[in-house]
Amino acid sequence: MLTPLTLLVPPASPPSLFSFNRFSHFPFLPTSPPPPPPPLNVLLQCIKEGVKLDHCYRPYLLRVVSRRLVLATKTQSITTMAAQEEECKGNVKAQLAKLFEVSLKVTVPNEADVDPLIAACTGKFGDYQCNNAMGLWSKIKGKGTQFRGPPAVGEAIKNNLPTSEMIDSCSVAGPGFVNVVLSKNWMAKSIQMMLIEGIDTWAPQPPVKTAVVDFSSPNIAKEMHVGHLRSTIIGDTLARMLEFSKVKVLRRNHVGDWGTQFGMLIEFLFEKFPNFEDATETAIGDLQAFYKASKQRFDSDPAFKERAQQAVVRLQGGEEKYRRAWAQICEISRTEFHKVYQRLGVHLEEKGESFYNPYIPGVIEGLTKQGLVEESQGARVIFIEGINIPLIVVKSDGGFNYASTDLAALRYRLNEEKAEWIIYVTDVGQQQHFDMVFKAAKRAGWLPQGDNYPKASHVGFGLVLGEDGKRFRTRNTEVVRLVDLLDEAKNRSKAALIERGKGEEWTEEEIESTADAVGYGAVKYADLKNNRLTNYTFNFDQMLNDKGNTAVYLLYAHARICSIIRRSGKDVEELKNKGTLVLEHKDERDLGLHLLQFAEVVEEACTNLLPNVVCDYLYSLSEIFSKFYSNPECKVIGSDKETSRLLLCEATAVVMRKCFNLLGITPIYKI
């Protein structure tokens, strides 16, 4: 009886013991000697084209393909694999994914686009695991597969892994989980290479070159409050993470510097200072009080209100005197903002509402021509599917609003600044507004559907609460001035240092710089360690505690590591190049493994826009180091493994410093 074998092959394939073409059947007797396998390029082309092999001979052909692909993989490991590893240097998960990608192509050559599912192990069987077996089994079990369940698929994935110095051993557990134990020698070499080449070699490589991070965004003539503190801290950290990842970041401060309130401010300025250009920050005094006085006058004096409304028209019409007055108010406000940014070490480029104002008419006209803008109750709106209220782009009085400005800004950022990722950091209350703006942009074809690049993301955050569980305010219910809040944190930090006797040991400059780092760092970390979507309670005593998950504890932990290295008397730069790092003890290996997970943690934090992921990693790193250092078996100074352990200390300090840098916190080097 003849047994058919159906195989699609390229028409130019060479003849074998039998002739074949693209759609031929190849009969041969089972008792006959098996024909030589088709050339490797033919098999690879068949697999690439998604050819389905008759299951009678699929095991035979799979063995051939496996042997040849593994052989090809070994050759590849000398050439392209080296380039691939260079691309994801420092990212263990990504490097393992490259290896498992090869294995999966060999194991299930007929299944296209199977992405390796690699995760850090939480159990005792390994360091990482590949979790593809169960999903693959559900795909192939009805297709005449040679496998008999997920464990068999897992075994094949394990057996088809190309040889790599990364891997010490592999095992299969449960329903096909492939557990990987990393080589201690490879781990040690990777960490030492980072010390020599710098931690920037461990930076993630996101698929974007340019990003806009729109954060802070206070309103001119209004006091910055704790909501602006959250936006500023979170936005700065996201910008830092992207910058570390070699993305060009445009840090945008979208200040509220345009609108009807400027009519009353300008008119009040004219009234109070006829020669308004002589008005300085000192002359105006508290800008918040100036705003309140002008608002009170606006609400109580009809004649003033009418003059203020006329002032808006003149300002928007470009009348020189009103423009100069507007610029004066903006400049005084910027001086106040700068005090906050200077203390936080945050850098932004201001492009406020006024910058985008000239672009609005053209954007609205373009959207109208596309048929997106409709009339509704005297206003011009865009209806968004799934949302009951429309997006108003022109008010019934003909004026523009936030949506008009945000659409113009989005268009500008995409077209002029060529941003591939635009990130808006505001409170969660603005989620629906930005959702509507983004959906309108997708309807207009500015942004692609789905989650592809270029894309826009809203990064929402919760409230800052007081001890009473309500919105954080001062006793007289006013919002807290950020400058006062930050100065209070620094002063408390300074008092704690003096109480510990540092006033007699350190110079005044050392006291001041340490108080800055600890005080401001404590405020930042207390915010960032929480998932940004949640509310958190502002408490100076908790955030300045030197125990627990606080910036103070982490900064002191870093300073202690630096002290260990100093007390050794060794030149750590020399040790990096002449010494050798080993990870023999379990606590050494645990610390080394956590250090190697740095790159994938930062990648996760960047991808999901969650700074708390870095905070969690940093705190765990400190705890794991403490366990290592406090173990008598891991003595550093004076041990026969002093050089290796000093290098491990230095690697920990380097990674901690980079985490601090990403969080906008200044490290300290002595306590």
PDB file of C-alpha atoms in Angstrom, residues 311-484:
ATOM      1  CA  ALA A 311      -9.108  93.425  28.253  1.00  0.00           C
ATOM      2  CA  VAL A 312      -9.451  89.770  27.160  1.00  0.00           C
ATOM      3  CA  VAL A 313     -10.524  90.880  23.681  1.00  0.00           C
ATOM      4  CA  ARG A 314      -7.616  93.317  23.452  1.00  0.00           C
ATOM      5  CA  LEU A 315      -5.149  90.698  24.675  1.00  0.00           C
ATOM      6  CA  GLN A 316      -6.362  88.108  22.169  1.00  0.00           C
ATOM      7  CA  GLY A 317      -6.342  90.787  19.474  1.00  0.00           C
ATOM      8  CA  GLY A 318      -2.629  91.289  20.087  1.00  0.00           C
ATOM      9  CA  GLU A 319      -2.742  94.870  21.461  1.00  0.00           C
ATOM     10  CA  GLU A 320       0.813  95.651  22.571  1.00  0.00           C
ATOM     11  CA  LYS A 321       0.100  97.120  26.015  1.00  0.00           C
ATOM     12  CA  TYR A 322      -2.026  94.143  27.011  1.00  0.00           C
ATOM     13  CA  ARG A 323       0.526  91.689  25.665  1.00  0.00           C
ATOM     14  CA  ARG A 324       3.260  93.333  27.741  1.00  0.00           C
ATOM     15  CA  ALA A 325       1.090  93.201  30.873  1.00  0.00           C
ATOM     16  CA  TRP A 326       0.313  89.535  30.213  1.00  0.00           C
ATOM     17  CA  ALA A 327       4.011  88.774  29.781  1.00  0.00           C
ATOM     18  CA  GLN A 328       4.795  90.593  33.051  1.00  0.00           C
ATOM     19  CA  ILE A 329       2.289  88.502  35.027  1.00  0.00           C
ATOM     20  CA  CYS A 330       3.589  85.291  33.428  1.00  0.00           C
ATOM     21  CA  GLU A 331       7.182  86.155  34.301  1.00  0.00           C
ATOM     22  CA  ILE A 332       6.367  86.834  37.961  1.00  0.00           C
ATOM     23  CA  SER A 333       4.527  83.498  38.108  1.00  0.00           C
ATOM     24  CA  ARG A 334       7.455  81.670  36.510  1.00  0.00           C
ATOM     25  CA  THR A 335       9.736  82.977  39.252  1.00  0.00           C
ATOM     26  CA  GLU A 336       7.479  81.308  41.821  1.00  0.00           C
ATOM     27  CA  PHE A 337       7.372  78.054  39.852  1.00  0.00           C
ATOM     28  CA  HIS A 338      11.154  78.058  39.534  1.00  0.00           C
ATOM     29  CA  LYS A 339      11.540  77.967  43.313  1.00  0.00           C
ATOM     30  CA  VAL A 340       9.741  74.623  43.354  1.00  0.00           C
ATOM     31  CA  TYR A 341      11.549  73.208  40.316  1.00  0.00           C
ATOM     32  CA  GLN A 342      14.931  74.272  41.692  1.00  0.00           C
ATOM     33  CA  ARG A 343      14.352  72.438  44.970  1.00  0.00           C
ATOM     34  CA  LEU A 344      13.144  69.313  43.170  1.00  0.00           C
ATOM     35  CA  GLY A 345      15.921  69.381  40.565  1.00  0.00           C
ATOM     36  CA  VAL A 346      13.350  69.283  37.761  1.00  0.00           C
ATOM     37  CA  HIS A 347      13.920  70.730  34.304  1.00  0.00           C
ATOM     38  CA  LEU A 348      11.082  71.601  31.909  1.00  0.00           C
ATOM     39  CA  GLU A 349      10.613  73.578  28.726  1.00  0.00           C
ATOM     40  CA  GLU A 350       7.559  75.805  28.848  1.00  0.00           C
ATOM     41  CA  LYS A 351       5.154  75.608  25.941  1.00  0.00           C
ATOM     42  CA  GLY A 352       1.908  76.840  27.427  1.00  0.00           C
ATOM     43  CA  GLU A 353      -1.610  77.224  26.122  1.00  0.00           C
ATOM     44  CA  SER A 354      -0.684  80.510  24.450  1.00  0.00           C
ATOM     45  CA  PHE A 355       1.897  78.759  22.265  1.00  0.00           C
ATOM     46  CA  TYR A 356      -0.718  76.536  20.624  1.00  0.00           C
ATOM     47  CA  ASN A 357      -3.419  79.207  20.357  1.00  0.00           C
ATOM     48  CA  PRO A 358      -2.476  80.300  16.802  1.00  0.00           C
ATOM     49  CA  TYR A 359      -2.737  76.694  15.580  1.00  0.00           C
ATOM     50  CA  ILE A 360      -6.279  76.082  16.848  1.00  0.00           C
ATOM     51  CA  PRO A 361      -8.293  77.606  13.931  1.00  0.00           C
ATOM     52  CA  GLY A 362      -6.431  75.529  11.344  1.00  0.00           C
ATOM     53  CA  VAL A 363      -6.863  72.338  13.368  1.00  0.00           C
ATOM     54  CA  ILE A 364     -10.616  72.931  13.801  1.00  0.00           C
ATOM     55  CA  GLU A 365     -10.967  73.721  10.101  1.00  0.00           C
ATOM     56  CA  GLY A 366      -9.162  70.508   9.167  1.00  0.00           C
ATOM     57  CA  LEU A 367     -11.337  68.404  11.457  1.00  0.00           C
ATOM     58  CA  THR A 368     -14.438  70.091  10.041  1.00  0.00           C
ATOM     59  CA  LYS A 369     -13.411  69.260   6.464  1.00  0.00           C
ATOM     60  CA  GLN A 370     -13.044  65.633   7.547  1.00  0.00           C
ATOM     61  CA  GLY A 371     -16.647  65.703   8.736  1.00  0.00           C
ATOM     62  CA  LEU A 372     -15.762  65.179  12.402  1.00  0.00           C
ATOM     63  CA  VAL A 373     -17.030  68.506  13.757  1.00  0.00           C
ATOM     64  CA  GLU A 374     -20.799  68.957  14.106  1.00  0.00           C
ATOM     65  CA  GLU A 375     -23.101  71.704  15.380  1.00  0.00           C
ATOM     66  CA  SER A 376     -24.789  71.033  18.733  1.00  0.00           C
ATOM     67  CA  GLN A 377     -26.763  73.593  20.763  1.00  0.00           C
ATOM     68  CA  GLY A 378     -24.788  76.469  19.304  1.00  0.00           C
ATOM     69  CA  ALA A 379     -21.411  74.848  19.949  1.00  0.00           C
ATOM     70  CA  ARG A 380     -19.184  72.864  17.593  1.00  0.00           C
ATOM     71  CA  VAL A 381     -18.446  69.392  18.865  1.00  0.00           C
ATOM     72  CA  ILE A 382     -16.982  65.983  18.042  1.00  0.00           C
ATOM     73  CA  PHE A 383     -19.101  62.981  19.018  1.00  0.00           C
ATOM     74  CA  ILE A 384     -17.120  60.078  20.456  1.00  0.00           C
ATOM     75  CA  GLU A 385     -18.479  56.562  20.211  1.00  0.00           C
ATOM     76  CA  GLY A 386     -19.316  55.066  23.600  1.00  0.00           C
ATOM     77  CA  ILE A 387     -19.305  58.412  25.448  1.00  0.00           C
ATOM     78  CA  ASN A 388     -22.569  60.220  26.164  1.00  0.00           C
ATOM     79  CA  ILE A 389     -21.213  63.756  26.143  1.00  0.00           C
ATOM     80  CA  PRO A 390     -19.553  65.291  23.073  1.00  0.00           C
ATOM     81  CA  LEU A 391     -16.083  66.820  22.939  1.00  0.00           C
ATOM     82  CA  ILE A 392     -16.694  70.579  22.623  1.00  0.00           C
ATOM     83  CA  VAL A 393     -14.045  72.143  20.392  1.00  0.00           C
ATOM     84  CA  VAL A 394     -15.663  75.580  19.895  1.00  0.00           C
ATOM     85  CA  LYS A 395     -17.916  77.023  22.595  1.00  0.00           C
ATOM     86  CA  SER A 396     -21.323  78.527  21.803  1.00  0.00           C
ATOM     87  CA  ASP A 397     -19.805  82.036  22.154  1.00  0.00           C
ATOM     88  CA  GLY A 398     -17.178  81.173  19.525  1.00  0.00           C
ATOM     89  CA  GLY A 399     -14.336  80.802  22.041  1.00  0.00           C
ATOM     90  CA  PHE A 400     -11.882  77.954  22.314  1.00  0.00           C
ATOM     91  CA  ASN A 401     -11.353  75.713  25.372  1.00  0.00           C
ATOM     92  CA  TYR A 402      -9.106  72.996  26.803  1.00  0.00           C
ATOM     93  CA  ALA A 403     -10.140  70.490  24.136  1.00  0.00           C
ATOM     94  CA  SER A 404      -9.304  72.977  21.359  1.00  0.00           C
ATOM     95  CA  THR A 405      -5.858  73.610  22.847  1.00  0.00           C
ATOM     96  CA  ASP A 406      -5.135  69.937  23.562  1.00  0.00           C
ATOM     97  CA  LEU A 407      -6.049  68.896  20.021  1.00  0.00           C
ATOM     98  CA  ALA A 408      -3.813  71.627  18.583  1.00  0.00           C
ATOM     99  CA  ALA A 409      -0.981  70.599  20.922  1.00  0.00           C
ATOM    100  CA  LEU A 410      -1.359  66.921  19.997  1.00  0.00           C
ATOM    101  CA  ARG A 411      -1.311  67.746  16.298  1.00  0.00           C
ATOM    102  CA  TYR A 412       1.773  69.937  16.737  1.00  0.00           C
ATOM    103  CA  ARG A 413       3.615  67.283  18.731  1.00  0.00           C
ATOM    104  CA  LEU A 414       2.934  64.623  16.135  1.00  0.00           C
ATOM    105  CA  ASN A 415       3.637  66.701  13.017  1.00  0.00           C
ATOM    106  CA  GLU A 416       6.222  69.283  14.076  1.00  0.00           C
ATOM    107  CA  GLU A 417       8.055  67.588  16.924  1.00  0.00           C
ATOM    108  CA  LYS A 418       7.757  64.089  15.398  1.00  0.00           C
ATOM    109  CA  ALA A 419       6.919  62.535  18.752  1.00  0.00           C
ATOM    110  CA  GLU A 420       6.153  58.822  18.693  1.00  0.00           C
ATOM    111  CA  TRP A 421       4.867  58.687  22.258  1.00  0.00           C
ATOM    112  CA  ILE A 422       3.054  61.575  23.943  1.00  0.00           C
ATOM    113  CA  ILE A 423       2.507  61.173  27.684  1.00  0.00           C
ATOM    114  CA  TYR A 424       0.200  63.414  29.706  1.00  0.00           C
ATOM    115  CA  VAL A 425       0.635  63.391  33.505  1.00  0.00           C
ATOM    116  CA  THR A 426      -2.464  64.791  35.248  1.00  0.00           C
ATOM    117  CA  ASP A 427      -4.875  63.731  37.989  1.00  0.00           C
ATOM    118  CA  VAL A 428      -7.254  60.836  37.320  1.00  0.00           C
ATOM    119  CA  GLY A 429     -10.162  63.277  37.104  1.00  0.00           C
ATOM    120  CA  GLN A 430      -9.002  64.251  33.610  1.00  0.00           C
ATOM    121  CA  GLN A 431      -8.973  60.677  32.320  1.00  0.00           C
ATOM    122  CA  GLN A 432     -12.203  61.005  30.332  1.00  0.00           C
ATOM    123  CA  HIS A 433     -11.150  64.310  28.790  1.00  0.00           C
ATOM    124  CA  PHE A 434      -7.916  62.835  27.416  1.00  0.00           C
ATOM    125  CA  ASP A 435      -9.640  59.621  26.397  1.00  0.00           C
ATOM    126  CA  MET A 436     -11.999  61.710  24.251  1.00  0.00           C
ATOM    127  CA  VAL A 437      -9.149  63.773  22.784  1.00  0.00           C
ATOM    128  CA  PHE A 438      -7.209  60.608  21.864  1.00  0.00           C
ATOM    129  CA  LYS A 439     -10.276  58.973  20.296  1.00  0.00           C
ATOM    130  CA  ALA A 440     -10.957  62.124  18.279  1.00  0.00           C
ATOM    131  CA  ALA A 441      -7.343  62.026  17.070  1.00  0.00           C
ATOM    132  CA  LYS A 442      -7.784  58.399  16.019  1.00  0.00           C
ATOM    133  CA  ARG A 443     -10.979  59.261  14.132  1.00  0.00           C
ATOM    134  CA  ALA A 444      -9.026  61.997  12.357  1.00  0.00           C
ATOM    135  CA  GLY A 445      -6.291  59.532  11.422  1.00  0.00           C
ATOM    136  CA  TRP A 446      -3.635  61.349  13.444  1.00  0.00           C
ATOM    137  CA  LEU A 447      -3.102  58.294  15.635  1.00  0.00           C
ATOM    138  CA  PRO A 448      -3.389  54.642  14.577  1.00  0.00           C
ATOM    139  CA  GLN A 449      -6.089  52.405  16.010  1.00  0.00           C
ATOM    140  CA  GLY A 450      -5.103  50.073  18.829  1.00  0.00           C
ATOM    141  CA  ASP A 451      -1.968  50.539  20.883  1.00  0.00           C
ATOM    142  CA  ASN A 452       0.512  51.021  18.068  1.00  0.00           C
ATOM    143  CA  TYR A 453       3.002  53.872  17.777  1.00  0.00           C
ATOM    144  CA  PRO A 454       2.752  56.789  17.487  1.00  0.00           C
ATOM    145  CA  LYS A 455       0.472  56.821  20.491  1.00  0.00           C
ATOM    146  CA  ALA A 456      -0.722  59.052  23.291  1.00  0.00           C
ATOM    147  CA  SER A 457      -1.074  57.943  26.928  1.00  0.00           C
ATOM    148  CA  HIS A 458      -2.709  59.535  29.927  1.00  0.00           C
ATOM    149  CA  VAL A 459      -0.883  58.947  33.209  1.00  0.00           C
ATOM    150  CA  GLY A 460      -3.383  59.556  35.963  1.00  0.00           C
ATOM    151  CA  PHE A 461      -2.690  59.870  39.669  1.00  0.00           C
ATOM    152  CA  GLY A 462      -4.708  59.957  42.878  1.00  0.00           C
ATOM    153  CA  LEU A 463      -5.033  62.515  45.668  1.00  0.00           C
ATOM    154  CA  VAL A 464      -2.623  63.513  48.416  1.00  0.00           C
ATOM    155  CA  LEU A 465      -4.493  63.151  51.696  1.00  0.00           C
ATOM    156  CA  GLY A 466      -3.956  64.696  55.112  1.00  0.00           C
ATOM    157  CA  GLU A 467      -3.964  62.854  58.440  1.00  0.00           C
ATOM    158  CA  ASP A 468      -7.757  63.218  58.517  1.00  0.00           C
ATOM    159  CA  GLY A 469      -8.104  61.242  55.304  1.00  0.00           C
ATOM    160  CA  LYS A 470      -9.292  64.284  53.372  1.00  0.00           C
ATOM    161  CA  ARG A 471      -7.586  66.320  50.667  1.00  0.00           C
ATOM    162  CA  PHE A 472      -4.305  67.680  52.045  1.00  0.00           C
ATOM    163  CA  ARG A 473      -4.717  71.320  53.130  1.00  0.00           C
ATOM    164  CA  THR A 474      -3.461  73.698  55.785  1.00  0.00           C
ATOM    165  CA  ARG A 475      -5.501  74.393  58.919  1.00  0.00           C
ATOM    166  CA  ASN A 476      -7.241  77.370  57.349  1.00  0.00           C
ATOM    167  CA  THR A 477      -8.297  75.112  54.439  1.00  0.00           C
ATOM    168  CA  GLU A 478      -5.935  76.774  51.978  1.00  0.00           C
ATOM    169  CA  VAL A 479      -3.861  74.644  49.627  1.00  0.00           C
ATOM    170  CA  VAL A 480      -0.322  74.051  50.826  1.00  0.00           C
ATOM    171  CA  ARG A 481       2.398  76.129  49.151  1.00  0.00           C
ATOM    172  CA  LEU A 482       4.860  73.646  47.689  1.00  0.00           C
ATOM    173  CA  VAL A 483       7.875  75.780  48.550  1.00  0.00           C
ATOM    174  CA  ASP A 484       6.840  75.772  52.214  1.00  0.00           C
TER     175      ASP A 484
END
